[in-house]
Amino acid sequence: MRKIFHVYPSFNLIFVLTRIGTFTSLSEKIRKVDDIPLENVAAVVGDYDICLVKNFKMNSHVISRARKMKLIMQFGVGLDGVDVDAATRHGIKVARIPSNKTGNAVSCAEMVVYLILALLRKQHEMKIAVEHKRLGEPVGDSLLGKTVLIMGLGNIGIHLAKRLRPFDVKLIATKRSWPTHMHDSRGLCIEINGTNYNYDDLVDERGSHDDILKFASKADIVVCCLSLTAETIGIVNNNFISAMRKGALLINIGRGGVLDYEAVFNNLKLGHLGGLGIDVAWTEPFDPLHPILQFPNVIMTPHVAGVTESSFRYMAKVVGDVALQLHAGKMPFIGIEIVN
């Protein structure tokens, strides 16, 4: 079942969500909630003004029926499930909620730290040791002195770099394009949510897409924070993994499609890849019986890196505020990023 929210009798807001979470701020503005089966969304979507999407495919078929729709909002950052071109053809604006203000980026960065530590300390083997009443094992590893490659130093990557610094690691990072302006006395800067971050303080070495294989060969841990584009699909392929150090860990917090999973599986089987930690997969929901999950050095979480109470509360407030802005005819919208 999926939720459909009516904000005003003549102004309706449709939610197509796998998980609603906590919507305290928004619920104060809601007068009525309807439950609509997922398969019926296309039949009723034409009655609504705003659609809020999480894990649902807003394809051209559904969008073509949205005759009153003014705005499609992603409950988060990624727009993989929304046919932006179809929405544009039908005169519907599409927007995301920027992660730097919602706490989503911070939550995702914290999840990366968890996955790294869980792999280093051999979480699976620890569970077995507890079950068999064995003490003092397994022998894990420490982050101290490790080299971590962050692929995609955007909002998540920056917050991750800040959190990894206290572990005394060496941080190297790649980014599609580095800014050519905004310098302070320490070097190149970026502003996020009103705060200036200096790249030279955050990372020890910077590179571009052309440097990924060279950087992979230096890293003990590779973290993918990449969005899914034509350039990044399958970018972590056999060539990339082969360039990684034997025994290195691979973490993916971006999008499942950036990994070539056949290459990942084969390199886990061969023992070249030391461990895999993922919060996103190439198909979701993921098959719990998939062979890749049988490796003891694989940890998977169910796409929950950004699913925290604080992040959901803030995004709910943004949704409610935007609905009120649209109802009042206020443009441009505050708190969201229009992409078309």
Short mmCIF file of C-alpha atoms in Angstrom, two decimals:
data_model
loop_
_atom_site.label_atom_id
_atom_site.label_comp_id
_atom_site.label_asym_id
_atom_site.label_seq_id
_atom_site.Cartn_x
_atom_site.Cartn_y
_atom_site.Cartn_z
CA MET A 1 0.00 0.00 0.00
CA ARG A 2 1.10 3.56 -0.70
CA LYS A 3 0.02 6.79 0.92
CA ILE A 4 -1.78 9.64 -0.76
CA PHE A 5 -2.03 12.87 1.20
CA HIS A 6 -4.64 15.60 0.67
CA VAL A 7 -3.29 18.91 1.95
CA TYR A 8 -6.40 20.94 1.08
CA PRO A 9 -9.78 19.87 -0.32
CA SER A 10 -8.88 21.43 -3.70
CA PHE A 11 -5.13 20.87 -3.49
CA ASN A 12 -3.87 17.31 -3.36
CA LEU A 13 -0.46 15.79 -2.70
CA ILE A 14 0.28 12.19 -3.71
CA PHE A 15 3.00 10.25 -1.92
CA VAL A 16 4.45 7.18 -3.63
CA LEU A 17 6.72 5.80 -0.95
CA THR A 18 8.07 2.45 0.14
CA ARG A 19 8.53 3.79 3.63
CA ILE A 20 6.84 6.86 5.04
CA GLY A 21 9.05 7.29 8.09
CA THR A 22 8.34 10.14 10.50
CA PHE A 23 6.37 13.02 9.03
CA THR A 24 5.49 14.98 12.15
CA SER A 25 5.96 18.41 10.57
CA LEU A 26 4.01 17.48 7.46
CA SER A 27 1.24 15.62 9.24
CA GLU A 28 0.25 18.80 11.05
CA LYS A 29 -0.77 20.23 7.65
CA ILE A 30 -2.62 17.10 6.43
CA ARG A 31 -6.39 16.80 6.63
CA LYS A 32 -6.92 13.42 5.03
CA VAL A 33 -4.84 10.38 4.09
CA ASP A 34 -5.91 7.80 1.51
CA ASP A 35 -4.37 4.36 1.05
CA ILE A 36 -3.97 3.42 -2.60
CA PRO A 37 -2.54 0.09 -3.83
CA LEU A 38 0.65 0.61 -5.82
CA GLU A 39 -0.87 -0.91 -8.94
CA ASN A 40 -3.66 1.71 -8.85
CA VAL A 41 -1.40 4.76 -8.79
CA ALA A 42 -1.60 5.32 -12.55
CA ALA A 43 -5.40 5.26 -12.40
CA VAL A 44 -5.67 7.97 -9.72
CA VAL A 45 -2.58 10.12 -10.28
CA GLY A 46 -4.54 12.46 -12.55
CA ASP A 47 -6.35 13.94 -9.54
CA TYR A 48 -3.24 15.23 -7.80
CA ASP A 49 -1.06 18.33 -7.93
CA ILE A 50 2.20 17.15 -6.35
CA CYS A 51 3.79 13.71 -6.37
CA LEU A 52 6.44 12.80 -3.82
CA VAL A 53 8.45 9.78 -4.93
CA LYS A 54 10.77 7.50 -3.01
CA ASN A 55 11.14 3.92 -4.30
CA PHE A 56 8.66 4.05 -7.16
CA LYS A 57 9.11 4.32 -10.93
CA MET A 58 7.45 7.49 -12.19
CA ASN A 59 7.66 6.40 -15.81
CA SER A 60 6.19 8.02 -18.89
CA HIS A 61 2.99 5.93 -18.61
CA VAL A 62 2.22 7.20 -15.10
CA ILE A 63 3.32 10.75 -15.89
CA SER A 64 1.13 10.91 -19.01
CA ARG A 65 -1.92 10.42 -16.78
CA ALA A 66 -0.94 13.16 -14.33
CA ARG A 67 -3.09 15.83 -16.01
CA LYS A 68 -3.16 18.16 -12.98
CA MET A 69 0.39 17.51 -11.78
CA LYS A 70 2.53 20.59 -11.22
CA LEU A 71 5.49 19.15 -9.36
CA ILE A 72 7.19 15.77 -8.87
CA MET A 73 9.52 15.74 -5.89
CA GLN A 74 12.03 13.05 -5.01
CA PHE A 75 12.04 12.34 -1.27
CA GLY A 76 15.80 12.65 -1.27
CA VAL A 77 18.47 13.34 -3.89
CA GLY A 78 18.53 10.62 -6.55
CA LEU A 79 16.11 10.97 -9.47
CA ASP A 80 16.76 7.53 -10.97
CA GLY A 81 13.10 6.55 -10.73
CA VAL A 82 11.65 9.66 -12.41
CA ASP A 83 11.39 10.06 -16.18
CA VAL A 84 12.46 13.71 -16.20
CA ASP A 85 12.10 14.01 -19.98
CA ALA A 86 8.51 12.76 -19.86
CA ALA A 87 7.70 15.17 -17.03
CA THR A 88 9.22 18.04 -19.02
CA ARG A 89 7.12 17.16 -22.07
CA HIS A 90 3.99 17.31 -19.92
CA GLY A 91 4.95 20.62 -18.33
CA ILE A 92 5.64 19.12 -14.90
CA LYS A 93 8.53 20.39 -12.80
CA VAL A 94 10.82 17.80 -11.20
CA ALA A 95 12.81 18.52 -8.05
CA ARG A 96 15.12 16.91 -5.54
CA ILE A 97 15.74 17.81 -1.91
CA PRO A 98 19.44 18.76 -1.63
CA SER A 99 21.27 16.44 0.76
CA ASN A 100 23.55 19.09 2.22
CA LYS A 101 20.70 20.70 4.14
CA THR A 102 18.65 17.67 5.15
CA GLY A 103 21.24 15.68 7.06
CA ASN A 104 21.10 12.99 4.37
CA ALA A 105 24.75 13.48 3.42
CA VAL A 106 25.84 13.27 7.04
CA SER A 107 23.80 10.10 7.58
CA CYS A 108 25.29 8.49 4.47
CA ALA A 109 28.81 9.42 5.55
CA GLU A 110 28.22 7.81 8.94
CA MET A 111 27.00 4.64 7.22
CA VAL A 112 30.26 4.46 5.26
CA VAL A 113 32.25 4.62 8.50
CA TYR A 114 30.10 1.82 9.90
CA LEU A 115 30.62 -0.39 6.82
CA ILE A 116 34.37 0.19 6.82
CA LEU A 117 34.76 -0.65 10.51
CA ALA A 118 32.42 -3.65 10.26
CA LEU A 119 34.54 -5.12 7.44
CA LEU A 120 37.86 -4.32 9.09
CA ARG A 121 36.77 -5.89 12.38
CA LYS A 122 35.15 -8.88 10.61
CA GLN A 123 31.58 -8.49 11.78
CA HIS A 124 30.44 -11.82 10.33
CA GLU A 125 33.19 -13.76 12.07
CA MET A 126 32.51 -11.95 15.36
CA LYS A 127 28.89 -13.07 15.25
CA ILE A 128 30.02 -16.68 14.75
CA ALA A 129 32.55 -16.37 17.60
CA VAL A 130 29.83 -15.15 19.98
CA GLU A 131 27.53 -18.01 18.92
CA HIS A 132 30.32 -20.55 19.62
CA LYS A 133 31.43 -18.87 22.88
CA ARG A 134 34.90 -18.18 21.52
CA LEU A 135 36.75 -15.23 23.02
CA GLY A 136 39.54 -13.13 21.56
CA GLU A 137 38.74 -13.78 17.91
CA PRO A 138 38.64 -12.92 15.10
CA VAL A 139 41.74 -10.80 14.66
CA GLY A 140 40.53 -7.67 12.90
CA ASP A 141 42.28 -4.66 11.45
CA SER A 142 42.49 -0.96 12.24
CA LEU A 143 41.84 2.13 10.15
CA LEU A 144 45.05 3.68 11.45
CA GLY A 145 47.44 4.43 8.60
CA LYS A 146 45.11 3.23 5.85
CA THR A 147 44.74 5.06 2.54
CA VAL A 148 41.11 5.75 1.63
CA LEU A 149 40.00 6.73 -1.86
CA ILE A 150 36.76 8.70 -2.03
CA MET A 151 35.36 8.57 -5.55
CA GLY A 152 33.07 11.56 -5.92
CA LEU A 153 33.91 14.28 -3.40
CA GLY A 154 30.45 15.84 -3.31
CA ASN A 155 28.29 16.45 -0.25
CA ILE A 156 28.58 12.89 1.07
CA GLY A 157 32.28 12.66 0.24
CA ILE A 158 33.08 15.89 2.05
CA HIS A 159 31.24 14.85 5.21
CA LEU A 160 32.93 11.45 5.00
CA ALA A 161 36.37 13.05 4.72
CA LYS A 162 35.65 15.15 7.81
CA ARG A 163 34.68 12.03 9.78
CA LEU A 164 37.61 9.92 8.63
CA ARG A 165 40.27 12.53 9.46
CA PRO A 166 40.36 11.65 13.21
CA PHE A 167 41.22 8.02 12.32
CA ASP A 168 44.66 9.12 11.08
CA VAL A 169 44.14 7.90 7.54
CA LYS A 170 45.48 9.23 4.27
CA LEU A 171 42.65 10.56 2.13
CA ILE A 172 42.75 10.76 -1.65
CA ALA A 173 39.78 11.81 -3.73
CA THR A 174 38.53 12.15 -7.27
CA LYS A 175 35.95 14.57 -8.57
CA ARG A 176 34.54 15.14 -12.04
CA SER A 177 35.57 18.80 -11.92
CA TRP A 178 37.21 20.84 -9.21
CA PRO A 179 36.24 24.50 -8.75
CA THR A 180 38.56 27.07 -10.21
CA HIS A 181 37.63 29.83 -7.78
CA MET A 182 36.97 30.37 -4.06
CA HIS A 183 40.36 30.32 -2.37
CA ASP A 184 41.32 31.23 1.15
CA SER A 185 44.75 31.40 2.73
CA ARG A 186 44.90 27.59 2.89
CA GLY A 187 43.88 26.78 -0.67
CA LEU A 188 40.87 25.73 -2.72
CA CYS A 189 37.47 25.90 -0.99
CA ILE A 190 33.88 24.84 -1.48
CA GLU A 191 30.83 26.20 0.29
CA ILE A 192 28.21 23.80 1.60
CA ASN A 193 25.21 25.07 3.54
CA GLY A 194 26.95 28.32 4.42
CA THR A 195 30.19 26.68 5.58
CA ASN A 196 33.47 26.84 3.66
CA TYR A 197 35.40 23.57 3.43
CA ASN A 198 39.01 23.63 2.30
CA TYR A 199 39.91 20.72 0.04
CA ASP A 200 43.53 20.80 1.14
CA ASP A 201 42.44 20.29 4.75
CA LEU A 202 40.01 17.50 3.83
CA VAL A 203 42.12 15.37 1.48
CA ASP A 204 45.81 14.75 0.91
CA GLU A 205 45.65 14.28 -2.86
CA ARG A 206 43.09 15.27 -5.48
CA GLY A 207 42.47 13.81 -8.91
CA SER A 208 40.00 13.63 -11.79
CA HIS A 209 38.19 10.80 -13.55
CA ASP A 210 41.35 10.12 -15.53
CA ASP A 211 43.19 9.28 -12.29
CA ILE A 212 40.86 6.60 -10.94
CA LEU A 213 43.03 3.61 -11.82
CA LYS A 214 46.17 5.26 -10.47
CA PHE A 215 44.36 6.22 -7.27
CA ALA A 216 42.80 2.76 -6.93
CA SER A 217 46.29 1.24 -6.86
CA LYS A 218 47.16 3.41 -3.84
CA ALA A 219 44.07 2.69 -1.75
CA ASP A 220 43.40 0.18 1.01
CA ILE A 221 39.74 1.21 0.96
CA VAL A 222 37.74 2.54 -1.99
CA VAL A 223 34.47 4.36 -1.29
CA CYS A 224 32.07 5.09 -4.17
CA CYS A 225 29.98 8.21 -3.57
CA LEU A 226 29.08 8.57 -7.23
CA SER A 227 25.74 9.43 -8.76
CA LEU A 228 24.58 7.27 -11.65
CA THR A 229 25.30 8.80 -15.04
CA ALA A 230 26.26 7.55 -18.48
CA GLU A 231 29.87 8.11 -17.44
CA THR A 232 29.68 6.22 -14.14
CA ILE A 233 27.61 3.14 -15.07
CA GLY A 234 29.81 0.12 -14.39
CA ILE A 235 32.83 2.33 -13.70
CA VAL A 236 34.00 -0.09 -10.99
CA ASN A 237 34.71 -2.87 -13.45
CA ASN A 238 37.31 -5.62 -13.67
CA ASN A 239 40.02 -3.19 -14.81
CA PHE A 240 39.35 -0.95 -11.85
CA ILE A 241 39.23 -3.77 -9.28
CA SER A 242 42.36 -5.36 -10.75
CA ALA A 243 44.12 -2.04 -10.21
CA MET A 244 43.16 -2.08 -6.53
CA ARG A 245 45.56 -3.50 -3.98
CA LYS A 246 45.01 -7.17 -3.19
CA GLY A 247 42.85 -7.36 -0.09
CA ALA A 248 41.50 -3.81 -0.41
CA LEU A 249 37.93 -3.07 0.66
CA LEU A 250 35.22 -1.70 -1.62
CA ILE A 251 32.31 0.38 -0.27
CA ASN A 252 29.39 1.66 -2.35
CA ILE A 253 27.08 4.32 -0.91
CA GLY A 254 26.14 5.99 -4.22
CA ARG A 255 24.13 3.99 -6.73
CA GLY A 256 24.18 0.25 -7.37
CA GLY A 257 24.77 0.65 -11.09
CA VAL A 258 28.27 2.08 -10.68
CA LEU A 259 29.53 -1.43 -9.86
CA ASP A 260 30.02 -4.18 -12.41
CA TYR A 261 28.71 -6.92 -10.15
CA GLU A 262 30.08 -9.80 -12.19
CA ALA A 263 33.55 -8.30 -11.77
CA VAL A 264 32.92 -7.71 -8.06
CA PHE A 265 31.70 -11.29 -7.55
CA ASN A 266 34.62 -12.82 -9.43
CA ASN A 267 37.21 -10.79 -7.53
CA LEU A 268 35.63 -11.73 -4.20
CA LYS A 269 35.73 -15.38 -5.26
CA LEU A 270 39.38 -15.11 -6.29
CA GLY A 271 40.29 -13.37 -3.04
CA HIS A 272 41.65 -10.26 -4.74
CA LEU A 273 38.92 -8.09 -3.24
CA GLY A 274 39.23 -8.09 0.54
CA GLY A 275 35.66 -7.14 1.32
CA LEU A 276 32.52 -5.47 0.05
CA GLY A 277 30.17 -3.14 1.92
CA ILE A 278 27.11 -1.85 0.06
CA ASP A 279 23.96 0.05 0.92
CA VAL A 280 22.77 0.08 -2.70
CA ALA A 281 22.51 -2.72 -5.25
CA TRP A 282 22.04 -3.13 -8.98
CA THR A 283 18.54 -4.47 -8.35
CA GLU A 284 16.35 -3.52 -5.40
CA PRO A 285 14.91 -5.07 -3.34
CA PHE A 286 17.87 -7.42 -3.43
CA ASP A 287 17.62 -11.20 -3.57
CA PRO A 288 18.67 -12.39 -0.08
CA LEU A 289 19.78 -15.70 -1.60
CA HIS A 290 22.10 -14.10 -4.14
CA PRO A 291 25.51 -15.86 -4.13
CA ILE A 292 27.38 -12.61 -3.46
CA LEU A 293 25.84 -12.50 0.02
CA GLN A 294 27.33 -15.89 0.88
CA PHE A 295 30.82 -14.45 1.23
CA PRO A 296 31.71 -13.76 4.89
CA ASN A 297 33.46 -10.53 3.88
CA VAL A 298 30.34 -8.98 2.34
CA ILE A 299 28.05 -6.68 4.31
CA MET A 300 24.87 -5.32 2.78
CA THR A 301 22.39 -2.86 4.26
CA PRO A 302 18.92 -2.28 2.72
CA HIS A 303 19.37 1.21 1.23
CA VAL A 304 19.06 2.87 4.62
CA ALA A 305 22.15 5.10 4.68
CA GLY A 306 20.01 8.24 4.53
CA VAL A 307 17.10 6.79 6.50
CA THR A 308 17.52 8.47 9.85
CA GLU A 309 15.04 10.22 12.08
CA SER A 310 16.72 13.61 11.71
CA SER A 311 17.01 13.37 7.92
CA PHE A 312 13.39 12.25 7.45
CA ARG A 313 12.05 14.96 9.74
CA TYR A 314 13.85 17.68 7.83
CA MET A 315 12.76 16.38 4.42
CA ALA A 316 9.16 16.11 5.65
CA LYS A 317 9.29 19.75 6.68
CA VAL A 318 10.61 20.73 3.24
CA VAL A 319 7.77 18.81 1.55
CA GLY A 320 5.15 20.50 3.69
CA ASP A 321 6.65 23.93 3.11
CA VAL A 322 6.80 23.42 -0.67
CA ALA A 323 3.18 22.23 -0.75
CA LEU A 324 2.14 25.40 1.04
CA GLN A 325 4.26 27.51 -1.33
CA LEU A 326 2.61 25.92 -4.36
CA HIS A 327 -0.84 26.38 -2.86
CA ALA A 328 -0.07 30.05 -2.25
CA GLY A 329 1.32 30.49 -5.77
CA LYS A 330 4.80 31.39 -4.53
CA MET A 331 7.61 30.86 -7.00
CA PRO A 332 10.45 29.95 -7.15
CA PHE A 333 10.26 27.21 -4.56
CA ILE A 334 12.44 27.46 -1.49
CA GLY A 335 14.24 24.37 -0.16
CA ILE A 336 14.30 22.22 -3.30
CA GLU A 337 16.34 22.02 -6.50
CA ILE A 338 14.39 22.07 -9.77
CA VAL A 339 16.17 19.97 -12.43
CA ASN A 340 14.13 20.75 -15.56
#
